[in-house]
Tab-separated table of C-alpha atoms in Angstrom:
chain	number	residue	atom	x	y	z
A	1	UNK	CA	0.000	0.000	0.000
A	2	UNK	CA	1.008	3.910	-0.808
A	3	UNK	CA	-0.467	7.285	-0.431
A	4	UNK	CA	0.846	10.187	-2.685
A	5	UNK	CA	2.800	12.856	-1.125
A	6	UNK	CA	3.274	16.362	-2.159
A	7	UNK	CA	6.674	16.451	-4.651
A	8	UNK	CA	5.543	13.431	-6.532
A	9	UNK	CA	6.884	10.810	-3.921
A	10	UNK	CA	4.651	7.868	-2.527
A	11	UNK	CA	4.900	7.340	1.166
A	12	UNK	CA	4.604	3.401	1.500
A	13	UNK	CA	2.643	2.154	4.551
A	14	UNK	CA	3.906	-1.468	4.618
A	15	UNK	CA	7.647	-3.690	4.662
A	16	UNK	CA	8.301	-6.831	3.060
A	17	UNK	CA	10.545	-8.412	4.794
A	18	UNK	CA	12.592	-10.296	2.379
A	19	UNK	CA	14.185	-12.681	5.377
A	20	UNK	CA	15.716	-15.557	3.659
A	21	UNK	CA	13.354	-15.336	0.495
A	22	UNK	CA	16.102	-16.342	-1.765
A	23	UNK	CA	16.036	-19.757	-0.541
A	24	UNK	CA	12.033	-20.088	-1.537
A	25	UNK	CA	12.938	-24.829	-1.092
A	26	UNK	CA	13.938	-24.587	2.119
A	27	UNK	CA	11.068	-22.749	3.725
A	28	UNK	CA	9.679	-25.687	5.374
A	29	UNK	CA	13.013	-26.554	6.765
A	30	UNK	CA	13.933	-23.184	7.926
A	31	UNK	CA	10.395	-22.567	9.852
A	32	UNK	CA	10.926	-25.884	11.939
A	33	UNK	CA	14.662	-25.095	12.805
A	34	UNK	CA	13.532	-21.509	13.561
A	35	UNK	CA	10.503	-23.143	16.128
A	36	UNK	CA	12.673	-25.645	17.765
A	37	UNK	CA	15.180	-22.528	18.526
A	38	UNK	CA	12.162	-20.051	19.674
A	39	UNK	CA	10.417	-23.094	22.073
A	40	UNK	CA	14.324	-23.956	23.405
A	41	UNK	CA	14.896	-20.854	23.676
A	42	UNK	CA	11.860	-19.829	26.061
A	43	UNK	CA	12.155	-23.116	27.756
A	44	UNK	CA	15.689	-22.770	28.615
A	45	UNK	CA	15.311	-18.984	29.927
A	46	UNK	CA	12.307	-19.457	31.479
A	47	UNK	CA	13.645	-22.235	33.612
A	48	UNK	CA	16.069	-19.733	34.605
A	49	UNK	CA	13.963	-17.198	35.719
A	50	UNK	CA	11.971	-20.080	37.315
A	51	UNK	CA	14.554	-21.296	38.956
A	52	UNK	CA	16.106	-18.197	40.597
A	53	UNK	CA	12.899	-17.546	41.962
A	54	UNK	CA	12.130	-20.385	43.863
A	55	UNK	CA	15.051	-22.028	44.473
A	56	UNK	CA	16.894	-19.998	48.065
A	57	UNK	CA	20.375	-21.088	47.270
A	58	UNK	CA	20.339	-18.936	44.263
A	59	UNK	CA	18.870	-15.961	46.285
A	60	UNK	CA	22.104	-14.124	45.789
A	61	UNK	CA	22.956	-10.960	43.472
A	62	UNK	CA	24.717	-12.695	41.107
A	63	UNK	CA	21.558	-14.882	40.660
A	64	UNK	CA	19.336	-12.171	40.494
A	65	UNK	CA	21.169	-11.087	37.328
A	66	UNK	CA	21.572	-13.978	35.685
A	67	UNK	CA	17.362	-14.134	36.309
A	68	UNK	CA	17.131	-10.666	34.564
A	69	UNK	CA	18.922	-11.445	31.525
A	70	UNK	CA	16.887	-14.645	31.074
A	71	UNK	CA	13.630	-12.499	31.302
A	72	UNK	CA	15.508	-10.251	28.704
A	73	UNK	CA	16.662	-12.779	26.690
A	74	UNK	CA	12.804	-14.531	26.328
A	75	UNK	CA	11.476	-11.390	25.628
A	76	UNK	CA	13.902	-10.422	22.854
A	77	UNK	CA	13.758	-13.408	20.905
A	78	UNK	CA	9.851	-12.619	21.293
A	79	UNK	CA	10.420	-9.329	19.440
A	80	UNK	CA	11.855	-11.030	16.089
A	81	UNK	CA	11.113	-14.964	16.411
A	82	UNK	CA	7.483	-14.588	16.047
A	83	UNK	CA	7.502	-12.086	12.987
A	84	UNK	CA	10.016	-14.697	11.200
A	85	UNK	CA	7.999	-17.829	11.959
A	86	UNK	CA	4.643	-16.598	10.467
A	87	UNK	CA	6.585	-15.228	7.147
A	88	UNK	CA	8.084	-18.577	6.712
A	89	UNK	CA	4.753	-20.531	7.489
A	90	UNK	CA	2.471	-18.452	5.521
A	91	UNK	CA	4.647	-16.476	2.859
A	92	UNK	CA	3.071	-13.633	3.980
A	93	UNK	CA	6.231	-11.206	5.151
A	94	UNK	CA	4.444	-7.858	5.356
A	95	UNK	CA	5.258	-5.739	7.847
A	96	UNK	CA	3.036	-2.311	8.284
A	97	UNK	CA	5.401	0.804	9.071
A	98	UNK	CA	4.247	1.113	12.295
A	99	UNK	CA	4.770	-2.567	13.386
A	100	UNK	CA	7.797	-2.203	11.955
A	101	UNK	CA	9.117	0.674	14.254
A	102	UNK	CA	7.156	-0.903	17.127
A	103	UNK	CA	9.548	-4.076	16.608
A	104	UNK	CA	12.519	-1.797	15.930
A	105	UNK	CA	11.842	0.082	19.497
A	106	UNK	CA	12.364	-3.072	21.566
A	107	UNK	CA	14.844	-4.386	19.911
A	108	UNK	CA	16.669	-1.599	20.804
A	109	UNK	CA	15.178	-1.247	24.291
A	110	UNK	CA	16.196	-5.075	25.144
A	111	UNK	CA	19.493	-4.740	23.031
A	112	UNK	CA	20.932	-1.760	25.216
A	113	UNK	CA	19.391	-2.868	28.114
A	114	UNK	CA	21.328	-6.110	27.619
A	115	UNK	CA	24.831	-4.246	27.245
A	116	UNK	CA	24.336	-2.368	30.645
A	117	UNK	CA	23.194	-5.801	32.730
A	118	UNK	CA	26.449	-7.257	31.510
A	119	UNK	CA	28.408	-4.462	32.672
A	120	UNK	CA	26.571	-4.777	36.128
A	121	UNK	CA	27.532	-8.661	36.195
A	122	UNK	CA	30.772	-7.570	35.404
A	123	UNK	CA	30.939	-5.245	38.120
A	124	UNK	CA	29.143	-7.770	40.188
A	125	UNK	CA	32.420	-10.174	39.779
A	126	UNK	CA	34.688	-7.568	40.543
A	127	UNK	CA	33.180	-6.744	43.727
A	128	UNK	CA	32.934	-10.714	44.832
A	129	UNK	CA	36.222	-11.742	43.239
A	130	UNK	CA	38.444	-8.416	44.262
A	131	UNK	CA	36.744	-6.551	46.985
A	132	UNK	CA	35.070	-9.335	49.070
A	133	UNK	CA	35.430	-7.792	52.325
A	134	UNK	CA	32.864	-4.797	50.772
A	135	UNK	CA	30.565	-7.410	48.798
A	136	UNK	CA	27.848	-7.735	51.083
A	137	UNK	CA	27.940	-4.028	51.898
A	138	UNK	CA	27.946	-2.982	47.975
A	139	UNK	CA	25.741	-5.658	46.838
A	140	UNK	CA	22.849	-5.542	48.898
A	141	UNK	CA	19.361	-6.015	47.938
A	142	UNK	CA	18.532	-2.499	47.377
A	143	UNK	CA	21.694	-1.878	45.004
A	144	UNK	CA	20.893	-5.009	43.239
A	145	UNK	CA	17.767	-3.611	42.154
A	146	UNK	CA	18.816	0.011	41.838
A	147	UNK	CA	21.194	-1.436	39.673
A	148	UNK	CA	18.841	-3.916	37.642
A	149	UNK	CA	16.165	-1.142	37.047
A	150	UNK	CA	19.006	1.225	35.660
A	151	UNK	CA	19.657	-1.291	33.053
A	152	UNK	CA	16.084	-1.272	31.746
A	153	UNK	CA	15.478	2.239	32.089
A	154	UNK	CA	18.828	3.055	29.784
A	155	UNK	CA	17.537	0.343	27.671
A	156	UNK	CA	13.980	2.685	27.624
A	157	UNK	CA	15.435	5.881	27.178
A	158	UNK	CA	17.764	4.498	24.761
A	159	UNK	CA	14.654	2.932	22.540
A	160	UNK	CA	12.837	6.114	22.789
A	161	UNK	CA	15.565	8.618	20.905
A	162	UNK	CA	16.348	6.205	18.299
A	163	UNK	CA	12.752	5.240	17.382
A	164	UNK	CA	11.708	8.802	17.803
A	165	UNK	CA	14.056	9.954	15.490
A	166	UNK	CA	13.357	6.795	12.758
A	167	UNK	CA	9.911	7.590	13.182
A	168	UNK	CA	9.998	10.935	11.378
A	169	UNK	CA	11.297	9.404	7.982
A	170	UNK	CA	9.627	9.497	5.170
A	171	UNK	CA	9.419	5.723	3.014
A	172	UNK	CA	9.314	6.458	-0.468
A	173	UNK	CA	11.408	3.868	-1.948
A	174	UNK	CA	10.851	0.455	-2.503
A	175	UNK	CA	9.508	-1.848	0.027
A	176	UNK	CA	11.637	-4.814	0.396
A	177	UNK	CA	13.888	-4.617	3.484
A	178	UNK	CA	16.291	-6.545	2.989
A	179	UNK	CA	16.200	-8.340	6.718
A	180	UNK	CA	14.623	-11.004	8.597
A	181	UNK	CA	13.967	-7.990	11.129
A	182	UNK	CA	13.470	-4.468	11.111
A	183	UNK	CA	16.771	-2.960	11.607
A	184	UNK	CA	18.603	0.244	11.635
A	185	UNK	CA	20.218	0.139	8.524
A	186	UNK	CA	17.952	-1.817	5.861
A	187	UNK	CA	15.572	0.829	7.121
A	188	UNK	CA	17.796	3.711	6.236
A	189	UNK	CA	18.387	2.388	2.599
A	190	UNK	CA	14.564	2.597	2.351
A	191	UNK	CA	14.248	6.359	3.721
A	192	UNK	CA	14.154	9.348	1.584
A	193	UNK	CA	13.997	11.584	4.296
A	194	UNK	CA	17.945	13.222	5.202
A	195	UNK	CA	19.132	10.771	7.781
A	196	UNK	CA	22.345	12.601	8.674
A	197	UNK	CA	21.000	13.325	11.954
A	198	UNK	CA	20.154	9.767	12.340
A	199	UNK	CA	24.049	9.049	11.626
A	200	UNK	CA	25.069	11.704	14.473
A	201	UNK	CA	22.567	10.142	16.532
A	202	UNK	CA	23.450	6.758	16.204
A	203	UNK	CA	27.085	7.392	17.151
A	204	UNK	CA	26.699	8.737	19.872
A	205	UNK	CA	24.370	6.353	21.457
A	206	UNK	CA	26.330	4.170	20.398
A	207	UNK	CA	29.325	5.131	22.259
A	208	UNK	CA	26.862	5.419	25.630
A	209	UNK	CA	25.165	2.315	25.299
A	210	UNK	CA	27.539	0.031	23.657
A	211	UNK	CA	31.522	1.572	24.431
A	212	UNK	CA	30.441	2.675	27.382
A	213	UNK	CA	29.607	-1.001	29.348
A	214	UNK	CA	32.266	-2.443	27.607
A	215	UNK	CA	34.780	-0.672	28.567
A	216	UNK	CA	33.682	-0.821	32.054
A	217	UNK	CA	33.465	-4.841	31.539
A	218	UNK	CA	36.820	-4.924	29.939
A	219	UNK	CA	38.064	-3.046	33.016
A	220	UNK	CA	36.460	-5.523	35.630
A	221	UNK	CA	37.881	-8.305	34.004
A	222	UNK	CA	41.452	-6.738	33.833
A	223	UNK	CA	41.103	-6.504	37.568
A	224	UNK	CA	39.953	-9.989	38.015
A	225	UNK	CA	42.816	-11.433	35.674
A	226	UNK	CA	44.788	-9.426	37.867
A	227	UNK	CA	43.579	-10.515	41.172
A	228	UNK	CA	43.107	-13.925	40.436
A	229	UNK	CA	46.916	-14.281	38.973
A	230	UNK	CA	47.484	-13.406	42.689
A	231	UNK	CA	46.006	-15.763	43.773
A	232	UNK	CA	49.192	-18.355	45.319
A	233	UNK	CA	47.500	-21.769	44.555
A	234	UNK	CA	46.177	-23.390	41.442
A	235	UNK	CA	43.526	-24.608	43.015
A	236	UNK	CA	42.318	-21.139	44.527
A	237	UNK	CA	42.900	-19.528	41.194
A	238	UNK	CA	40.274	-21.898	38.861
A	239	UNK	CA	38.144	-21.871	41.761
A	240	UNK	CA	37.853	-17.898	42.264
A	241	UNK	CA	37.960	-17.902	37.659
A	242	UNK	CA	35.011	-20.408	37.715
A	243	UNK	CA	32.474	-17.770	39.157
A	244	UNK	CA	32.691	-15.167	36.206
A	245	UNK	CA	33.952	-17.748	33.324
A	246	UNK	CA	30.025	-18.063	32.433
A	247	UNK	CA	29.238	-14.507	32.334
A	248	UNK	CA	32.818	-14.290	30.271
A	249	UNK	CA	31.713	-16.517	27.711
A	250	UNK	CA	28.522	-14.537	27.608
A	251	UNK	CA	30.171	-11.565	27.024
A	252	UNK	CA	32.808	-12.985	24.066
A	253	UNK	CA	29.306	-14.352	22.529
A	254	UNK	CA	27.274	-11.229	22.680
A	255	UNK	CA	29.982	-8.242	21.593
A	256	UNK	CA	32.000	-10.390	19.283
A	257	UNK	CA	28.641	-11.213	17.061
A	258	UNK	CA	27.522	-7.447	17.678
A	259	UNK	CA	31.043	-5.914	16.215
A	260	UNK	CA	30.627	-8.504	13.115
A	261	UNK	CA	27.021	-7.172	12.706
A	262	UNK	CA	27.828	-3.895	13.160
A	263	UNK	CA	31.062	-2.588	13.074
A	264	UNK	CA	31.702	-4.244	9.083
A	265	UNK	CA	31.508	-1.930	6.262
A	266	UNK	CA	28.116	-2.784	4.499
A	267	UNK	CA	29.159	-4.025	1.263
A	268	UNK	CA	27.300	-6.174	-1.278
A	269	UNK	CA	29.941	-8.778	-0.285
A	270	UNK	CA	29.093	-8.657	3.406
A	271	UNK	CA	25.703	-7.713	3.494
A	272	UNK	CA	24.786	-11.711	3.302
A	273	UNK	CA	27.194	-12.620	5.607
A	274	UNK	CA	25.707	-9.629	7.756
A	275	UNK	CA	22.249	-11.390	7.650
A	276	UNK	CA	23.401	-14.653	8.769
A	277	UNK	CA	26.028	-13.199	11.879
A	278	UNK	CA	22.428	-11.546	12.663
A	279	UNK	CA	20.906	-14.621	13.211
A	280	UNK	CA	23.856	-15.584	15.284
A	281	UNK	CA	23.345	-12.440	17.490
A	282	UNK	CA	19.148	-12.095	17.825
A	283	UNK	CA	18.368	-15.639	17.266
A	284	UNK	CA	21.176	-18.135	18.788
A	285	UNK	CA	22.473	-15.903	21.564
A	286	UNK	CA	19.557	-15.844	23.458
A	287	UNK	CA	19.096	-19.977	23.382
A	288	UNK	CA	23.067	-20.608	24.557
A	289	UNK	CA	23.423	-18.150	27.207
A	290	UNK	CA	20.800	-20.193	29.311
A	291	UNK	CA	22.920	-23.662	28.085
A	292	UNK	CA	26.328	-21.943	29.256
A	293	UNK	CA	24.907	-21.410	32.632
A	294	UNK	CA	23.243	-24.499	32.982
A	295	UNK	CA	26.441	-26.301	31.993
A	296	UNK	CA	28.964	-24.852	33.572
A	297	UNK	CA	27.066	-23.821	36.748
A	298	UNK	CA	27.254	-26.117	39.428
A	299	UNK	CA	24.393	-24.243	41.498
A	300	UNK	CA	22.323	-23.783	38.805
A	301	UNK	CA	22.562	-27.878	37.607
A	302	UNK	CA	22.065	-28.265	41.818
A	303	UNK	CA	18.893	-25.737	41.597
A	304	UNK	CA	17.720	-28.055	38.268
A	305	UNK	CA	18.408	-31.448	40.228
A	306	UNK	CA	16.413	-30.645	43.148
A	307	UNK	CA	13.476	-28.968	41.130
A	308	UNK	CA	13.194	-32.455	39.398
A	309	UNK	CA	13.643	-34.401	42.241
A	310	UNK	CA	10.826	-32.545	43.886
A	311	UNK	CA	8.698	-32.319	40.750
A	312	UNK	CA	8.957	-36.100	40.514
A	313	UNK	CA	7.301	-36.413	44.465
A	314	UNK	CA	4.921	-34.522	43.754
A	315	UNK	CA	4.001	-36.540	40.683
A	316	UNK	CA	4.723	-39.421	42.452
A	317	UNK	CA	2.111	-39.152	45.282
């Protein structure tokens, strides 16, 4: 659909998403793949959140992170999965403008909110691994939640400006968006408004949201490196490394995909390999972070065993 605008342009009203169109065979294939990740995905973060919740030994701040970012995590790959899934099941991929800066908005809300909850992770290490005398004074309940509704409300504001300023473009152009999401920059190739003030924008949000957190996570885990190489006995230093090696992994995971997506020049020879780092970043990120904990978390595998063990009683009466 278009309306006419004055100067002889036609303001579009709807997105196609063109997703992974150009493989029209493997449609079938690529919905079920997609719905196993989306239903492992929820399952696996959910049982997080589920987890941290009822279980008391994971009652601690470090826990009460971990349960935020699972709640993030299910309700980002909410945002795109859902979109994807009914454009590969019924070939419809039309996306109205407005759902298509509604989706935009919290992906960015969940994306920056993300980047500051690692940084506060981070800086939860730190305190346990290299101040632990002042861990139970800095971490208490009330700055564990000062600190966790900081993240989302950055993650808010953050949404807010960008959308705001996306959603005074013009779309005159064609309609294909060439995504399997609506994302910054396939929606900028679509504008014919002047998006320099986008490009100001963007950088330096950017540098708030994204530079910002990891430069404060690089520096908590220079200080951890450095404490832990301290540390006289082998023993004492994989055991104090064990508590953040998770969150590190985590970390690698989530900037190293967002620099490929990102940070690239967008080239015709890229802009494929763009789309399919995407996936790696909205799509698979949010279904390993729950197996990395799970796997290499002894409480969390101890909070798992004893929810089964109980479930199973129950069941069993």
């Amino acid at each position: 659909m278009a309306t006419t605008q004055p100067g002889n342009q036609t303001s579009i009203s709807e997105f196609i998403l063109l997703g992974f169109g150009d493989l029209p065979d493997r449609q079938p294939l690529l919905f079920l793949l997609f719905l196993v990740i989306y239903l492992a995905t929820m399952a696996g973060n959910l049982l997080i959140v589920v987890l941290v919740v009822v279980d008391r030994h994971l009652h601690t701040p470090m826990y009460f992170f971990l349960g935020n970012l699972s709640c993030l995590e299910t309700c980002y790959s909410s945002t795109i999965l859902p979109r994807l899934l009914a454009g590969l099941l019924t070939g419809d991929r039309t996306i109205s403008v407005r759902g298509c800066l509604t989706q935009y908005y919290f992906f960015v809300v969940l994306a920056g909110a993300e980047c500051f909850l690692l940084a506060a992770m981070s800086y939860d290490r730190y305190l346990a691994i290299c101040k632990p005398l002042h861990y139970a004074a800095c971490m208490n309940t009330r700055s564990c939640l000062q600190l966790a509704a900081g993240c989302w409300a950055n993650g808010l504001l953050v949404g807010s400006i960008m959308t705001s300023v996306v959603a005074q473009w013009s779309f005159c152009g064609p309609r294909e968006l060439d995504h399997f999401f609506c994302d910054l920059a396939p929606l900028k190739k679509l504008s014919c408004s002047d998006t320099r003030p986008m490009d100001l924008v963007t950088l330096v949000v950017s540098s708030v949201v994204t530079l910002l957190p990891f430069l404060l996570t690089v520096a908590s885990y220079t200080c951890i490196l450095a404490s832990v190489l301290r540390v006289p006995s082998r023993t004492g230093r994989q055991k104090a490394f064990s508590t953040c090696s998770s969150h590190l992994m985590v970390v690698a995971l989530f900037y190293g995909t967002l620099v490929v997506v990102y940070m690239l020049p967008n080239t015709d020879t890229l802009r494929v390999l763009n789309k399919v780092f995407s996936v790696f970043y909205a799509v698979l990120t949010p279904l390993v972070n729950p197996l990395i904990y799970s796997l290499r978390n002894r409480q969390v595998q101890g909070a798992l065993g004893h929810a089964l063990r109980s479930l199973v009683t129950l069941t069993g009466r």
